[in-house]
XYZ file of C-alpha atoms in Angstrom:
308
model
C -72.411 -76.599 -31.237
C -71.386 -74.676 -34.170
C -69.659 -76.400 -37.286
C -65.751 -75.904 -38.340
C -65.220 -75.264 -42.114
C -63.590 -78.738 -42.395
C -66.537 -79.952 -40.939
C -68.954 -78.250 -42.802
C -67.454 -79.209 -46.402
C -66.332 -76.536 -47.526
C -62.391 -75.546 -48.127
C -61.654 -71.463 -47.849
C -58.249 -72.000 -50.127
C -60.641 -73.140 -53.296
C -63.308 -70.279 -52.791
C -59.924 -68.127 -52.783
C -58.158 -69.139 -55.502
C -61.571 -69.208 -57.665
C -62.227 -65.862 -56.939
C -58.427 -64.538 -57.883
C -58.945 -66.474 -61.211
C -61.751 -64.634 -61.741
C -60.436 -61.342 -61.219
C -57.125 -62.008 -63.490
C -59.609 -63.416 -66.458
C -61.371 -60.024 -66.248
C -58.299 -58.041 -65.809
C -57.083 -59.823 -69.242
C -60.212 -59.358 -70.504
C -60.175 -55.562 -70.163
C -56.625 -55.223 -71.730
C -57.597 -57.269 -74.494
C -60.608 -54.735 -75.285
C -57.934 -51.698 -74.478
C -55.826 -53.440 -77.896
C -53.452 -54.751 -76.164
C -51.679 -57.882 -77.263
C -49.391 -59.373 -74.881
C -47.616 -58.178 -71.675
C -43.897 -58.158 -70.929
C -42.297 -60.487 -69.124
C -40.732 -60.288 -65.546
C -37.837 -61.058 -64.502
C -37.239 -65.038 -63.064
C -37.631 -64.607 -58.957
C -35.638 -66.666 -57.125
C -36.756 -69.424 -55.164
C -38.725 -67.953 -52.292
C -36.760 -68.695 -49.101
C -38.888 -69.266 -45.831
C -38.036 -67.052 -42.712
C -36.196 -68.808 -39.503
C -38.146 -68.697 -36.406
C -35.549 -66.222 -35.219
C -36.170 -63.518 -38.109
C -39.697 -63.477 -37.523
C -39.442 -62.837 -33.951
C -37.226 -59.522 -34.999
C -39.923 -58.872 -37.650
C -42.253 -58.431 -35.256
C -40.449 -56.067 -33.250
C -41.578 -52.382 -33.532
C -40.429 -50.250 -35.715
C -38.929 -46.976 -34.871
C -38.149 -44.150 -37.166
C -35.556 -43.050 -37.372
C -34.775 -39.076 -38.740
C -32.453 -38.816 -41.852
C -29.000 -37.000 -40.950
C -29.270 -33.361 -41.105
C -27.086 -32.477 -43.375
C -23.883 -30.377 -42.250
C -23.909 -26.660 -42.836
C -20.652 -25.146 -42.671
C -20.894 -21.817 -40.830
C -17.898 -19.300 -40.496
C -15.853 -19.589 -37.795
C -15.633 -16.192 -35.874
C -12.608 -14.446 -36.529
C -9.942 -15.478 -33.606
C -9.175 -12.214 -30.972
C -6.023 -10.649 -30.900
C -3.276 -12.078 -28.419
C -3.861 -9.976 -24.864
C -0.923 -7.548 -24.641
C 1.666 -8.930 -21.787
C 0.472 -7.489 -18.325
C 3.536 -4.855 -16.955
C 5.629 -6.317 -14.559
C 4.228 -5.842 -11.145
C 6.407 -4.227 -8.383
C 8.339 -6.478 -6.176
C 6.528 -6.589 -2.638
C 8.283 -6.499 0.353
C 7.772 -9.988 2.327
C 5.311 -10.429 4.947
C 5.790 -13.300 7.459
C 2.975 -15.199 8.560
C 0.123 -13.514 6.719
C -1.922 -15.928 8.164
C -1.431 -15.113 11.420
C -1.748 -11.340 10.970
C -4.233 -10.878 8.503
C -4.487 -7.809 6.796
C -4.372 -4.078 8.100
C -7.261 -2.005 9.397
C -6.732 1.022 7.037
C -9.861 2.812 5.232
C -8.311 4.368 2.213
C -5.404 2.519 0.062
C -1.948 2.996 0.537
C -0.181 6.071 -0.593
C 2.680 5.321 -2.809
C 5.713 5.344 -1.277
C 7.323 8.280 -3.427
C 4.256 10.160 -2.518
C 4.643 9.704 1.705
C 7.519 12.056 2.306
C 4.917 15.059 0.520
C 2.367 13.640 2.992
C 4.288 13.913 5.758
C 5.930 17.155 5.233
C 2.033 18.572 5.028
C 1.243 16.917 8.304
C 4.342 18.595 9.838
C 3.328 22.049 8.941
C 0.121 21.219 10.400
C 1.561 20.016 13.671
C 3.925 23.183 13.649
C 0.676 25.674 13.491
C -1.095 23.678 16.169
C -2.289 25.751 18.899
C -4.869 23.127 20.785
C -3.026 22.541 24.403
C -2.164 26.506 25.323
C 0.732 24.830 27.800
C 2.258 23.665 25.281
C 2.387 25.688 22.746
C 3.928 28.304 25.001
C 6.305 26.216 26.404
C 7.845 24.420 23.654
C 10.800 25.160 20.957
C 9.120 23.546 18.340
C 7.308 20.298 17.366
C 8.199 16.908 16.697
C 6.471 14.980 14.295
C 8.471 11.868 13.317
C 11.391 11.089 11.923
C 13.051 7.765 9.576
C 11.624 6.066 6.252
C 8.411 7.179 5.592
C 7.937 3.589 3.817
C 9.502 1.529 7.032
C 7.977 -1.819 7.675
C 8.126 -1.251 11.930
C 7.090 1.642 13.246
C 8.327 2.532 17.019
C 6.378 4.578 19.116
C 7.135 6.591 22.266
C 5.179 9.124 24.827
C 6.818 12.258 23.975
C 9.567 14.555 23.463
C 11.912 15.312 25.739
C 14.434 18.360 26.187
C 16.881 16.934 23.704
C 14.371 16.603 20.941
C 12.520 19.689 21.847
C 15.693 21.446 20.571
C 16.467 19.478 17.538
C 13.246 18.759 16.251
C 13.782 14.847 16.334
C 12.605 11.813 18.285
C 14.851 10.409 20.537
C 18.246 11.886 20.504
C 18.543 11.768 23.760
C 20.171 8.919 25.986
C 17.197 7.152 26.092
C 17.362 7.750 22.064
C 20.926 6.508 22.206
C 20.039 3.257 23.651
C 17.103 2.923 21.031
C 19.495 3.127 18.520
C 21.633 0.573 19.823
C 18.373 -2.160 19.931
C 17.323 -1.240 16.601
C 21.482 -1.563 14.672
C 23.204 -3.985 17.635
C 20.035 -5.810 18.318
C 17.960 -6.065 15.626
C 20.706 -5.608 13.031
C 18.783 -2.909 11.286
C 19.579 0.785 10.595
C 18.025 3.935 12.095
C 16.666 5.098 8.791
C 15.146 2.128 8.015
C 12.450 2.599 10.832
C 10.041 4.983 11.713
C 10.299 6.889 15.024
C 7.105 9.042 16.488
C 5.555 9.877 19.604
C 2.232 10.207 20.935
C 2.762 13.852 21.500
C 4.463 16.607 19.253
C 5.436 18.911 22.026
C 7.428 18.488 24.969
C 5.374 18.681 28.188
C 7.139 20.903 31.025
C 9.050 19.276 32.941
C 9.394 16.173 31.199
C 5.794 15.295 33.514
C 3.274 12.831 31.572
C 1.091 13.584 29.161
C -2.476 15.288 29.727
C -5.715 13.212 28.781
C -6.633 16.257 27.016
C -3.416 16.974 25.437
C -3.472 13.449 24.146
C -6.684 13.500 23.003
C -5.611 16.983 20.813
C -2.475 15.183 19.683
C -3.495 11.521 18.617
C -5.195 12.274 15.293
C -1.728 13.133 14.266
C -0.276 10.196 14.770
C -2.881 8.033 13.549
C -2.525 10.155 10.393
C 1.216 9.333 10.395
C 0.561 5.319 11.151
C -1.787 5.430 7.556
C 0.914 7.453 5.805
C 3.557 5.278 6.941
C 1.680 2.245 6.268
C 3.604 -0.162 8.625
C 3.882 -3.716 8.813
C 4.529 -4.056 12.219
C 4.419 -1.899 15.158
C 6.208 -1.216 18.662
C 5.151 0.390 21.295
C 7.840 1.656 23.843
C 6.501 2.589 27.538
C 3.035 2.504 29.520
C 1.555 5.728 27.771
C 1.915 4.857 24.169
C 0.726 1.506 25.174
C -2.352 2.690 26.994
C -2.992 5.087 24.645
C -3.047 3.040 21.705
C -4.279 -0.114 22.781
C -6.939 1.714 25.007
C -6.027 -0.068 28.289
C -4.806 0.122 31.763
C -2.675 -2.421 32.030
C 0.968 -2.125 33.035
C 3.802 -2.888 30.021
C 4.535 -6.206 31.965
C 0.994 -7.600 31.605
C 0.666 -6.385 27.797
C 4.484 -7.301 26.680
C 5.301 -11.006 25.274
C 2.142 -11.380 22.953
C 1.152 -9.398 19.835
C -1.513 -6.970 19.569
C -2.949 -4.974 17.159
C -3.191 -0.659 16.659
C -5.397 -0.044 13.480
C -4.933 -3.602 12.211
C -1.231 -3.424 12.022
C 0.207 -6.665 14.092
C 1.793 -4.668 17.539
C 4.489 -5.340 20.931
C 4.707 -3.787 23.555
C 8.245 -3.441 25.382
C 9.777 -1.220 27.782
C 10.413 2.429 27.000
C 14.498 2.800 26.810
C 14.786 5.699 29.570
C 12.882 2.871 31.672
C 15.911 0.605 30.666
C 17.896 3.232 31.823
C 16.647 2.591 35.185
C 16.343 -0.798 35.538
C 19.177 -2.640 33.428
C 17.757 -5.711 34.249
C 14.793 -4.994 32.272
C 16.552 -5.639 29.094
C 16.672 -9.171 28.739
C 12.757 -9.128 28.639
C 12.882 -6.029 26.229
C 15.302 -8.304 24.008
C 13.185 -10.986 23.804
C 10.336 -8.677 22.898
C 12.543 -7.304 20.099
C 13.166 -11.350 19.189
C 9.538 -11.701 18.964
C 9.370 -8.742 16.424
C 12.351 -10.040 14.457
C 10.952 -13.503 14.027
C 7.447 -12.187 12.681
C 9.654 -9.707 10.329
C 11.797 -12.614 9.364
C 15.343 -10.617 10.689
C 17.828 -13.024 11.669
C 18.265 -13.127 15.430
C 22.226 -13.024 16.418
C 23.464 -16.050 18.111
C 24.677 -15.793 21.809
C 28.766 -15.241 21.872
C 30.559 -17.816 23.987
């Protein structure tokens, strides 16, 4: 069994302590040979103060370095940019109810501006006036009809075609059944004639008042599309089965497509009856009314209260 020092006789500290004697008796030794005399003195220590438990523990904890501060360099702040110049004021726009509802328009190139749509229109008409496409009709008529009212209305009502009354003067519905259109769009609607649009699906009064051709409306309806993206409408009517089937492409009869909106190139559309219909059968009036009603409401027109 191998021996402790204790146990052997011998005590480490002494060997120690001899051996750092020696060493400082031939450090003194060496100075003394170098000529020199004595040594300065240090200052007194004080007292040498034994660590707590607690501060040795944290001595023993591992140190981390930490990097000296960088030291701040001041760099030039960039020079601040000039105010933006105020925006210009931005045209009022004229109120659309429930956008939500309608969404937006169907229309491939922008809007013209409004001062520019009269100069549109007047192009289109001498167009119209120099078409020659249905032979009939060419012969037989006065002169065209392209449209008449604000070229920058927000509804937009659209008939079949001209009649003898218009074929003379040049202008949609003059007539009795233009008479009575009138009246729904000042007595019912509490607008003004010239602040609609009024067009037809043909410019030329077929003989004989008869309906319109497929052919002859297939020649004619580029012109009126080009008027309804001139225009630029917010909201549409259509009076009578053959702008309605024209239009909306269908076959169904102006009760089955009336009460309910539709749409003709985007633009939120009714369908009612056509006035010299109304002429007909008075009692068809209340339902046109409340087609009118449906328009007003979406256009945000106040609808009249019942007398009595």
């Amino acid at each position: 069994m191998a021996e402790t020092d204790a146990e052997a006789g011998t005590d480490p500290y002494r060997e120690e302590l001899a051996l750092l004697i020696r060493q400082t008796r031939a450090r003194l030794e060496s100075l003394t040979r170098a000529g020199v005399a004595a040594l300065p003195r240090s200052a007194a220590r004080p007292p040498a103060v034994r660590p707590s438990p607690a501060a040795v523990a944290a001595a023993s904890e591992p140190i981390v370095a930490v990097p000296p501060p960088t030291p701040s360099v001041e760099r030039p702040r960039p020079a601040s940019p000039p105010p933006p110049s105020p925006a210009p004021p931005r045209p009022a726009a004229r109120p659309i109810v429930a956008p939500t509802m309608f969404g937006t328009a169907g229309f491939e190139s922008p809007p013209l501006d409004p001062a520019n749509r009269p100069g549109a229109l007047a192009v289109l008409r001498e167009e119209v006036a120099a078409c020659m496409k249905c032979a009939e009709l060419a012969a037989s008529r006065t002169q065209t009809v392209l449209g008449d009212g604000n070229p920058a209305a927000r509804l937009m009502f659209i008939g079949e075609a001209p009649g003898g009354d218009e074929d003379r003067l040049g202008v949609p519905f003059v007539g009795k059944a233009g008479q009575l259109l009138n009246d729904m769009i000042t007595k019912g609607m509490g607008l003004r004639r010239e602040d609609v649009y009024v067009a037809n699906v043909l410019k030329c009064r077929p003989p004989g008042n008869r309906d319109p051709e497929p052919a002859e409306v297939a020649n004619c309806i580029g012109y009126l599309d080009r008027q309804i993206e001139i225009v630029r409408p917010e909201f549409i009517c259509l009076l009578g089965k053959i702008a309605a089937g024209t239009l909306l492409n269908t076959a169904l009869s102006v009760g089955r497509l009336r009460g309910r909106w539709h749409r003709v190139h985007g633009v939120p559309t009714v369908v009612t009856y056509h006035p010299s219909y109304l002429l007909r059968a008075p009692a068809a009036k209340k339902e046109a009314w409340a087609d009118l009603q449906l328009l007003m409401r979406a256009m945000g027109l106040a609808i009249p209260r019942k007398k009595g």
